[in-house]
Coordinates of C-alpha atoms in Angstrom, one line a residue:
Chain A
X1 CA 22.8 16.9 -17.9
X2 CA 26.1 17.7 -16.4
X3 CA 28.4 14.6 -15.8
X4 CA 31.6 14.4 -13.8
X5 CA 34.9 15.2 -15.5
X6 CA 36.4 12.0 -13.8
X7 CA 35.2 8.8 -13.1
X8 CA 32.6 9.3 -10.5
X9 CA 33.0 7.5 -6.8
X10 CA 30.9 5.6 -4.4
X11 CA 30.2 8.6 -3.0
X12 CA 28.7 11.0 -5.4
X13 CA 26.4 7.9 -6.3
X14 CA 25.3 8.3 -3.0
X15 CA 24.6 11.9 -2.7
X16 CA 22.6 11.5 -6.8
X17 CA 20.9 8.5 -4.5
X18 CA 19.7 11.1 -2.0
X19 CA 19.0 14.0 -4.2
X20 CA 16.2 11.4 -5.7
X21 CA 14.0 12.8 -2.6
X22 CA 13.4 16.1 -4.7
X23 CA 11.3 14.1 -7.1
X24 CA 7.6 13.6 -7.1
X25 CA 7.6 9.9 -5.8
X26 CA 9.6 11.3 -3.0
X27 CA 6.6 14.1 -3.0
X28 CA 3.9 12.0 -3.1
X29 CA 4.9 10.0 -0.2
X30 CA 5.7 12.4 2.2
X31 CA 1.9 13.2 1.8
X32 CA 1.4 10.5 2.6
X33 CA 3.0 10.1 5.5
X34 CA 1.5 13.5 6.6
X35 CA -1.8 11.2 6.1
X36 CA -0.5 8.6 8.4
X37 CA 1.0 11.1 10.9
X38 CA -3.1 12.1 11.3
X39 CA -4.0 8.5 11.3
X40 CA -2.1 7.5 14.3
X41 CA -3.0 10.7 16.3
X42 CA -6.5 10.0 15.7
X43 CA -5.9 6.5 16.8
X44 CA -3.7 7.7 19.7
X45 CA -0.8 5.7 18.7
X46 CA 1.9 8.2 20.3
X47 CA 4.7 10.3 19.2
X48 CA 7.7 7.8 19.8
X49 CA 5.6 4.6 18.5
X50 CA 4.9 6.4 15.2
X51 CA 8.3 7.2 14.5
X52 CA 9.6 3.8 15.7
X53 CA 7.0 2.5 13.3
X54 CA 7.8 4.2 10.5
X55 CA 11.9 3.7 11.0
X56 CA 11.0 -0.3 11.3
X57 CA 8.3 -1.3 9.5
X58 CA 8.8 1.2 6.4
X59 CA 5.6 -0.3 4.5
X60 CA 2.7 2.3 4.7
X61 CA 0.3 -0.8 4.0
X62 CA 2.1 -3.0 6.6
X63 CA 1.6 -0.2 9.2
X64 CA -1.9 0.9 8.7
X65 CA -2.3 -2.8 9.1
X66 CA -0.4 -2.9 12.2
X67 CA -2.3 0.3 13.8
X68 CA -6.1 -1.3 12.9
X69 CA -4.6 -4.7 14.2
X70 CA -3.3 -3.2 17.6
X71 CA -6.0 -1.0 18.4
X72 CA -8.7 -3.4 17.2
X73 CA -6.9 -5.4 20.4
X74 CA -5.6 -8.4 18.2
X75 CA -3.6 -10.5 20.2
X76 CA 0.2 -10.2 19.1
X77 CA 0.3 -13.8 16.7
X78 CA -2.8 -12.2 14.8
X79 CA -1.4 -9.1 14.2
X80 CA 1.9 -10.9 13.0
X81 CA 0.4 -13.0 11.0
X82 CA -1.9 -10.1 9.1
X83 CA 0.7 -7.9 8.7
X84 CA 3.0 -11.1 7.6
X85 CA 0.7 -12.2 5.0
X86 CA 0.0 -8.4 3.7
X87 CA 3.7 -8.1 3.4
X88 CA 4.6 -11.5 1.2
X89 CA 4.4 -8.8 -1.9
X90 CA 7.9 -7.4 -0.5
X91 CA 9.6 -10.5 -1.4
X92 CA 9.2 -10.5 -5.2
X93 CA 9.6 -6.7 -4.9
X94 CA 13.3 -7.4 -3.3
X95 CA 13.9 -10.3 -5.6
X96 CA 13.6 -8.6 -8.8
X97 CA 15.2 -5.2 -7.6
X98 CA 18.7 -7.6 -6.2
X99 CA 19.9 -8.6 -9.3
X100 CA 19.7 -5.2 -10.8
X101 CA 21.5 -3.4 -8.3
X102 CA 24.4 -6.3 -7.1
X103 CA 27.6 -7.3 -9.0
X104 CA 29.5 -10.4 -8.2
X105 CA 31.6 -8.5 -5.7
X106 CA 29.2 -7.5 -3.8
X107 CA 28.3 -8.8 -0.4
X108 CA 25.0 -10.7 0.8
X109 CA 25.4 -8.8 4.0
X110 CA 25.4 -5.2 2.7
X111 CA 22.3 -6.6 0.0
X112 CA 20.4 -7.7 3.4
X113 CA 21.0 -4.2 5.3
X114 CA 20.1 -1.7 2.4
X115 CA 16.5 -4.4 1.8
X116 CA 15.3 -3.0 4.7
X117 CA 14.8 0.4 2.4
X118 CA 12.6 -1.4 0.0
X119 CA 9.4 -0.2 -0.6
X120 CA 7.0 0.7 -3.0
X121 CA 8.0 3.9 -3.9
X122 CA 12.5 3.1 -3.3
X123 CA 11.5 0.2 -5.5
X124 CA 9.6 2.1 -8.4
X125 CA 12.2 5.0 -7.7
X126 CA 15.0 2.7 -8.4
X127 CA 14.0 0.3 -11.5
X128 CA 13.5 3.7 -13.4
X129 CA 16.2 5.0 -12.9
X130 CA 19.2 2.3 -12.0
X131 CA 19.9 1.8 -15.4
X132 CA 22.3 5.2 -15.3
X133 CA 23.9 4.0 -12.6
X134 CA 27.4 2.1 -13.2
X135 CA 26.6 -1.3 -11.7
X136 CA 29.9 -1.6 -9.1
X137 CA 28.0 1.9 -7.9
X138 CA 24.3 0.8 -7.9
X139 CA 24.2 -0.1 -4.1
X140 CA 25.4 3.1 -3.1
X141 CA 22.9 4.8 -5.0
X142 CA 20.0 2.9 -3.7
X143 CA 21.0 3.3 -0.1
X144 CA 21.5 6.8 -0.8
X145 CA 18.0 7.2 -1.8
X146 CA 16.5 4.6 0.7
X147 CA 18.0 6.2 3.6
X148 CA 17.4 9.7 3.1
X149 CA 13.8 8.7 2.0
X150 CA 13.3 6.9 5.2
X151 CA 14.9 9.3 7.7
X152 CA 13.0 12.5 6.1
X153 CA 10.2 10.8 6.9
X154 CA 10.6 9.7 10.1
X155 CA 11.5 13.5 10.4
X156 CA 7.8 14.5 8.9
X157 CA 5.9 12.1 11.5
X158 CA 7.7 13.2 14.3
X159 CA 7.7 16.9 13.9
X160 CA 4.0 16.6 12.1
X161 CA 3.0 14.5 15.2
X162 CA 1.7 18.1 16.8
X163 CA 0.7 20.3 13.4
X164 CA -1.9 17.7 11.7
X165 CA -4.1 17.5 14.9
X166 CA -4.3 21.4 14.3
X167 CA -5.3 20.4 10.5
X168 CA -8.6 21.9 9.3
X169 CA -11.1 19.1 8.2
X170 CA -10.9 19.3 4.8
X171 CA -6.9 18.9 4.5
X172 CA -7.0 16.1 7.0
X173 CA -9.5 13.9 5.1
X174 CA -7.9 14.8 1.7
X175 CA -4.7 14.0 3.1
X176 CA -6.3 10.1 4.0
X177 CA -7.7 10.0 0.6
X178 CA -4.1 10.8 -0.8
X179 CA -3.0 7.2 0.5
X180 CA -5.6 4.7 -1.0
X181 CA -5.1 6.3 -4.5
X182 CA -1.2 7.1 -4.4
X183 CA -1.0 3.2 -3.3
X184 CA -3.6 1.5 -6.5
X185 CA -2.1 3.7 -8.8
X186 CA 1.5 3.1 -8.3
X187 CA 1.4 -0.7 -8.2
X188 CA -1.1 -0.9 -11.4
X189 CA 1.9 1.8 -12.9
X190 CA 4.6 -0.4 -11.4
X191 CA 3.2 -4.3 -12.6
X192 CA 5.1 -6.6 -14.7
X193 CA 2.1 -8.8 -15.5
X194 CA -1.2 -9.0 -16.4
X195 CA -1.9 -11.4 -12.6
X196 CA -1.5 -7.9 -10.7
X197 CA -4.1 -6.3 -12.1
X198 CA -6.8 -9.0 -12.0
X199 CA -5.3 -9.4 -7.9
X200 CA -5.9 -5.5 -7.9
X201 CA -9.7 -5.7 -9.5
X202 CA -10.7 -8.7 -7.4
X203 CA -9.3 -7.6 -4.3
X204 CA -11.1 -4.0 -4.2
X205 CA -14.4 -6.1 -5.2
X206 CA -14.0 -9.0 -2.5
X207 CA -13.0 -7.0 0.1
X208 CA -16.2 -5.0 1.1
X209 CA -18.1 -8.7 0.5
X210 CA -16.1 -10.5 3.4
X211 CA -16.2 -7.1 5.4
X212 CA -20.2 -7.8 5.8
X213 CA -19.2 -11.7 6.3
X214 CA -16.4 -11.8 8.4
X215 CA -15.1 -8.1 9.4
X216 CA -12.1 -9.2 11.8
X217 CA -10.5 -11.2 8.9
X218 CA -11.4 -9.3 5.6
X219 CA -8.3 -8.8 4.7
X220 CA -6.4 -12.2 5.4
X221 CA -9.7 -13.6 3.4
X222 CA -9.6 -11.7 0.6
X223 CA -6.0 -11.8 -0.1
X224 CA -6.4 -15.4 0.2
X225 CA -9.6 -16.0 -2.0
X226 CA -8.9 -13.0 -4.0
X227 CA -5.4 -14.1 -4.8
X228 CA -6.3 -17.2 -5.8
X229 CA -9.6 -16.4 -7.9
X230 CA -6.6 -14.0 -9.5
X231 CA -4.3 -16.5 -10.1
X232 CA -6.6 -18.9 -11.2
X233 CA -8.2 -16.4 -14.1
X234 CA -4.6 -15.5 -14.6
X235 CA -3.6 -19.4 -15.8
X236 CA -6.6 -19.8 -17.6
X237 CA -6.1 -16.8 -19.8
X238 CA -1.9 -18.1 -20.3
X239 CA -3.6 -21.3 -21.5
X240 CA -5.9 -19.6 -23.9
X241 CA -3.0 -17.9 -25.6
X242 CA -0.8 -20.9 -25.5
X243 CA -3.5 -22.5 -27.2
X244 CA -4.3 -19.4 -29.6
X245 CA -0.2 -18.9 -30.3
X246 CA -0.2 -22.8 -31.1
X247 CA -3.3 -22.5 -33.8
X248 CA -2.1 -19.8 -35.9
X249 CA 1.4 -22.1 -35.7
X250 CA 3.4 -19.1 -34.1
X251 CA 6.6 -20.0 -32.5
X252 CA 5.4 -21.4 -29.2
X253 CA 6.4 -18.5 -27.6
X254 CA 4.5 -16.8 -24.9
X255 CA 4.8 -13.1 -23.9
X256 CA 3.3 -12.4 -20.1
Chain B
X1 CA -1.3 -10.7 24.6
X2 CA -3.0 -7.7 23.1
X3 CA -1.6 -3.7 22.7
X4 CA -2.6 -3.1 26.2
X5 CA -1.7 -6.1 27.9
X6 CA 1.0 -4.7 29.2
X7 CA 1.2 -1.4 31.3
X8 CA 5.1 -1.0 30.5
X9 CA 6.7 1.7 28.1
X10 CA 8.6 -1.1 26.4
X11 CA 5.0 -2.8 25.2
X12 CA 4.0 -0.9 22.4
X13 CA 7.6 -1.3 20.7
X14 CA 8.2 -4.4 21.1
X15 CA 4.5 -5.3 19.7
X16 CA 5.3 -3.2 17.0
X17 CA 9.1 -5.0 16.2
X18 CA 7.5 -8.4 16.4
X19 CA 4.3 -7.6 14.5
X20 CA 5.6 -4.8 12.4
X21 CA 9.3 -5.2 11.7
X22 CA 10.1 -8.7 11.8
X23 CA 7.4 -9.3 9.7
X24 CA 8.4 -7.3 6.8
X25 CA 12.0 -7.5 7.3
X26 CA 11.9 -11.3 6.4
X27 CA 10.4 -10.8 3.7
X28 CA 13.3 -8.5 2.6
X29 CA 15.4 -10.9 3.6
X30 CA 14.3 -14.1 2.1
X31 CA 14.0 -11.7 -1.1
X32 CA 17.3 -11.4 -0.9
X33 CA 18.7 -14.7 -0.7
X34 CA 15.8 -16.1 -3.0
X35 CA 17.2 -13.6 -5.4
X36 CA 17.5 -14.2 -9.1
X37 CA 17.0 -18.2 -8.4
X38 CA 13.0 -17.8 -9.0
X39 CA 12.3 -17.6 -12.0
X40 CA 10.0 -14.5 -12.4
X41 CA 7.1 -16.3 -14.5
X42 CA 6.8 -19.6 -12.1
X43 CA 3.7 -20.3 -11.3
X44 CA 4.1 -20.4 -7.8
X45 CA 5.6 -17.0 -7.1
X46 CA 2.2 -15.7 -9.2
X47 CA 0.1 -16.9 -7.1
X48 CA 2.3 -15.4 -3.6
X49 CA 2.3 -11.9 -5.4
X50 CA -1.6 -12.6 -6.8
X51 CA -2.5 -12.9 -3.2
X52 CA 0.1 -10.0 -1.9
X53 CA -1.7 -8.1 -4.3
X54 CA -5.4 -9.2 -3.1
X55 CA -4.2 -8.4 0.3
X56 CA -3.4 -4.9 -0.6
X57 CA -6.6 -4.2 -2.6
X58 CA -8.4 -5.3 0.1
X59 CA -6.8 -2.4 2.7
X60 CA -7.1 0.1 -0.2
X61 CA -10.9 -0.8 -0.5
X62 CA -11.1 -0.3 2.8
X63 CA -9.4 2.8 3.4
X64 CA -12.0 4.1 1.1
X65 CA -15.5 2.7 1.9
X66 CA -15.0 2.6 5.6
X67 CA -12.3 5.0 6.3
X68 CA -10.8 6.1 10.2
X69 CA -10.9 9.7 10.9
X70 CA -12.0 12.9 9.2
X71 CA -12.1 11.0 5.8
X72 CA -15.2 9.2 7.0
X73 CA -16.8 12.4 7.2
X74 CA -17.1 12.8 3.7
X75 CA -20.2 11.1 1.4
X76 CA -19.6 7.7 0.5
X77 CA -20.3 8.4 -3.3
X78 CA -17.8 11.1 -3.4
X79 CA -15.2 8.7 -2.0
X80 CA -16.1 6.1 -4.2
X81 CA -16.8 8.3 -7.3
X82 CA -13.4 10.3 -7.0
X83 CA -11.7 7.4 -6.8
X84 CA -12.8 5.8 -9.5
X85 CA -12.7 8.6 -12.0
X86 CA -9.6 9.6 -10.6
X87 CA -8.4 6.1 -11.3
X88 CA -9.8 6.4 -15.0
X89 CA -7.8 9.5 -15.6
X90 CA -5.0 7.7 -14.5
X91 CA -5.3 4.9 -16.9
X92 CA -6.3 7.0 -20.3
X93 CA -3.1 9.4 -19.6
X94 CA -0.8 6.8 -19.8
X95 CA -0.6 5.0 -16.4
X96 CA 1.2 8.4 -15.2
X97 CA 0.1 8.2 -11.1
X98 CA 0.8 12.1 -10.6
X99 CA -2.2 12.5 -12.7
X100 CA -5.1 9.9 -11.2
X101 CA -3.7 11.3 -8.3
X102 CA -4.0 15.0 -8.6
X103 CA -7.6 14.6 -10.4
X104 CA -9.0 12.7 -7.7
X105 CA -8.0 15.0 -5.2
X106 CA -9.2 17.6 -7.0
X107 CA -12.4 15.5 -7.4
X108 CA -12.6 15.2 -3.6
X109 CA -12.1 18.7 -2.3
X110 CA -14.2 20.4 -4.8
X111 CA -16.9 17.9 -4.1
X112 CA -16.4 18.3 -0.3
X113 CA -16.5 21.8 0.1
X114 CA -19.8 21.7 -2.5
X115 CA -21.8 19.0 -0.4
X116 CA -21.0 21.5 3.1
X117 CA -22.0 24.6 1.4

């Protein structure tokens, strides 16, 4: 790879930060987004709302959320409160991505503006790759990246807005297939430990379960339940080790 | 005080910055301040990302089985079964998502254009 004669600056961190949309995270998710553009012509959000959306939000499961919430005429505290609870996954995301990318100089203000990038695919983008980065530099990389992610997509809903209603059927339903599976695969790729992927298992299993029981809140139950089942199995396996590690006299030592 | 409550242009968007924005941007930003303090194995902050986690299962189960638009035009088996192979293929290459993607997607639009003849 070619490296800079001379120290780099903020700003060519920047720029390597937004050159990261020419990768196939980047790729993947402005599928995606081609998927949602369809989604919220089909559910006749408008142009302006889906752009607005997609600029604020910036969570592809926090704004399918929101669209089935509004249009399924939740009252405003509902919706807040489902796409709330759907979005609690952000703040472990954020917490585990700050320390790698702040230094001691750097500001809580700027940490709290560039968060707003955070996503699933910045965040899995950005633990791969931060490492390269020289630390007093990291920031700018990431808001490089999250930026330019964020604003070409913006730029895909908004100009897509009028192409995917002209889509034939088969690209328009593959292209709503493309989300489901780009989202379990990344986060089972992306987990630190073993409780994400019992979450995962449970989840997909509970969910069409309280559909039949209770379809306005299948989601808020089976996060709930789900989680917790999860969690529960989760402990009990840690315990089991514990236990195990503590038989064969190993170091007490447990690895998650 | 539902999407359509309101007749004015403004409605939508601030529905959507309350319900949409707010509501993810705190999380961001209590991320941020909660920082490194929380330990990344406590036990509480397993069981907020266990049921974070749930939460998104359940909207990528459901995005599947009982899909909005075209997609739900398409067999439930195939849906299901592309998924889950794609999925598999995912898991046996390495936990590479480029892959599980591209075979269920393959999966899906050779089985689609099969069932319609």
């Amino acid at each position: 790879m070619q490296s800079p004669a001379k120290p780099a600056g903020g700003s060519y961190w920047f720029f390597r930060g937004m050159r990261g949309i020419v990768s196939l995270p980047a790729f993947i998710l402005f599928c995606s987004f081609v998927g949602f553009t369809g989604f919220a012509v089909e559910s006749g959000i408008t142009r302006a709302e889906a752009v607005f959306m997609t600029g604020s939000v910036w969570a592809l499961p926090a704004m399918v959320l929101l669209v089935t919430s509004a249009l399924g005429s939740a009252a405003l505290p509902a919706a807040f409160l489902t796409v709330t609870l759907s979005s609690i996954r952000l703040m472990p995301m954020v917490a585990a991505l700050i320390p790698e990318i702040r230094t001691r100089k750097t500001r809580t203000i700027a940490l709290l503006a560039v968060s707003h990038f955070i996503a699933v695919t910045s965040w899995v983008f950005t633990m791969e790759r931060i490492a390269k980065v020289p630390p007093e530099h990291r920031v700018k990389f990431f808001a490089g990246f999250g930026m330019t992610l964020t604003s070409c997509n913006m730029m895909i809903v908004g100009f897509g807005y009028n192409l995917v209603g002209a889509l034939p059927p088969l690209a328009a339903g593959t292209l709503f297939f493309l989300t489901p599976i780009y989202f379990i695969t990344s986060i089972w790729a992306s987990a630190r430990d073993m409780s994400v992927y019992i979450a995962m298992i449970v989840g997909v299993v509970l969910a069409p379960v309280f559909h039949q029981v209770a379809p306005e809140f299948d989601i808020l139950y089976t996060g709930i339940v789900g989680g917790t089942i999860a969690f529960g199995i989760e402990r009990l396996i840690r315990v089991r080790q514990a236990n195990a590690s503590a038989r064969t006299d190993e170091p007490g030592r447990v690895e998650p | 005080m539902n999407w359509n409550s309101l007749d004015a242009w403004w409605w939508p968007f601030l529905y959507i910055g309350i319900a949409g924005w707010i509501a993810t941007d705190m999380w961001r930003w209590l991320g941020v301040l909660v920082g490194n303090r929380l330990r990344d194995d406590s036990a509480f902050l397993i069981w907020v990302r266990s049921v974070a986690t749930a939460l998104v299962a359940a909207v990528i189960a459901k995005l599947i089985i009982y899909p909005n638009g075209e997609l739900a035009n398409f067999p439930l088996w195939l849906r299901i079964g592309s998924a889950v192979i794609g999925f598999a293929v995912f898991l046996v290459a390495g936990k590479r998502p480029w892959v599980g993607i591209g075979t269920a997607i393959i999966l899906i639009v050779v089985g689609r254009v099969l069932t319609t003849g």
